[in-house]
Amino acid sequence: MEFYLNAVLQGLCLSAMAFGIFISMKIFNIPDISTDGTYTLGGVISGFFISQSYNGFAIVGLVMVGGALAGAATGFIHTKLKVNALLAGILVMTALYSINLSILGQSNLPLLNYPTLFTVLNVFQNPTQNTLFIVASIVLILLIIVSYVLKSDFGLAMRATGNSQTMVRAMGVNTDTMKIIGLAIANALTALSGYLMTQLQGFADINMGIGIVIVGLGSVIMGETLINFFAITSVVKMLLTVVLGAVVFQLVLAFALSLGINPNLLKLITAAFVLLIVGLPRFLFKKAE
Amino acid sequence: MIDLQNLHKTYNAGQANKVNAIQNVSLSIKQNDFVVIVGANGSGKSTLLNLISGNVLPSSGKIFIDDKDVSRQPEYKRSPAIARVFQNPFSGTAADLSILDNFRLAALRTQNKTLKIGVNQNFKNKISQQIAQLGMGLEDKLSQPIGSLSGGQRQALTLLMAVMDDLKILLLDEPTAALDPKAANVVMQLAQQLTQQYQLCTILITHNLKDAFTYGNRIIQMAEGKISKDLDATAKTKLTQNEIFNWFS
Ligand SMILES: Nc1ncnc2c1ncn2[C@@H]1O[C@H](COP(=O)(O)OP(=O)(O)OP(=O)(O)O)[C@@H](O)[C@H]1O
Ligand SMILES: [Mg+2]
């Protein structure tokens, strides 16, 4: 039980990143590979400052600014320097590896003896309940903020940018600026996931972000299946399906591990699972056509 | 209102597939003018509109809007004065957004898009009334993604969206090409009514010679990137539909 509860916690921690992928992938149609790097960036910034005995709450702004800068860099390289979006993401991800290593100073930093977000605030006696409460509250707050932004006039312009650039430009919107801001927001959210996960697991690791973009994609695609199935148009509900996708994803991985699968194969399973949920609907559709 | 001076546009310059889409076009259009442009496929009509809107930048020559040189200005900076209906019905609307959200964006064409929530009951009622004048029953579908509508329905809505915010210039690129005859009629009548009501400078591209004959107070024919005929209001009233027809034989 504890095992699956932990999977739920991880899923909730990763929801912020899934929101980010929802923005970059679903709204802008940009596959943002730099996610792997910004997630780790969020983790190593948290790790560094927590190991300096900073309060877990105090550094959240710093983490998000770090992620936003990285996202803006990807956006700038893609829109202003006209570099293919995939390549722009890979460039930033590669550069971030060195930056992350410099911040952390070592490849793995344990934080077990330092106070974290989940230990400084005690609403419940039971530490697991306490953690669940804090993580769920953070996800709820994020959901409210992100859905508000997406419903605002600015958010409408952002969502329209991914649909028809021709239309949005005719509406007086600078689509380049819009993409840069959008990727900045997306990566600020991604860094926030790294921040949460580092404190949940009690360590920061230079490789913690490897393949994380696939996890985000898988979560969003699972959410999308629900969105299409129920013809959901409300932004709040869409984001809820993304959270659900992120949690289910972690539960599936936990289930795979509980079957006794070698943890070294976890990334392989992750990739295979995402391939399955991406490929299966297309495969089925083709047959129907 | 619009002044074009020795405009040239070459696509793929210096390559084997280079196209001289616009060649030395000079044109002056006044406020309250309703100009109809006709011409064969590929004669440069859409390119001319794209040059005016800033969607495409000229290879050489100057573009003045309201006596201001906008030749190098990107589209999003010119859009406060210009509203458009595109030849492709899917270009003018954001498919995943609802009809209402699309209209909200259109209502902000000249303004900043802030973190305010602008779609409220008031706005909804106003849009519902406006859309009802199309007679397509779309006023009951305001919350539906606009992408779920037909191309013709989207095109008609795009025209209404064009006048949601202040504008001086209305550019219509074959707005009725995707519409059935009844809807086409509604859209053309609406375009004319809006032009008069808001005292717009309207440019209409059409392959429908009946529309070219019926609407507008000036008619221009384009051929191979040049203006081959340009008839003012007096000349246009003397023109018969048959004569326009003969331009194309
Ligand atoms: N983006 C582009 N790149 C290269 N060539 C282009 C581009 N846009 C237009 N052209 C070429 O420029 C010429 C004029 O095209 P334009 O679209 O202006 O014609 P049009 O008069 O609007 O035709 P239609 O009646 O078919 O819409 C054509 O030869 C076309 O192939
Ligand atoms: Mg055309």
Coordinates of C-alpha atoms in Angstrom, one line a residue, chain B residues 10 40 53 64 68 73 76 78 84 89 103 106 139 160-162 178 184 223 234:
Chain B
T10 CA 9.8 38.1 -55.7
A40 CA -6.6 34.8 -62.9
S53 CA -1.2 43.4 -44.1
F64 CA 2.0 53.7 -46.6
K68 CA 2.8 56.3 -42.4
Q73 CA 6.7 46.7 -40.1
Y76 CA 1.3 42.2 -35.6
R78 CA -0.1 46.8 -38.4
R84 CA -8.7 40.3 -42.5
P89 CA -11.3 29.4 -44.0
F103 CA -14.5 36.5 -30.6
A106 CA -11.0 39.5 -32.1
E139 CA -25.6 31.7 -31.7
L160 CA -17.9 39.3 -38.0
M161 CA -14.8 38.9 -35.9
A162 CA -13.1 41.4 -38.2
A178 CA -16.1 28.1 -49.4
A184 CA -22.2 33.7 -49.6
A223 CA -2.5 39.9 -64.5
T234 CA -18.1 56.2 -62.7

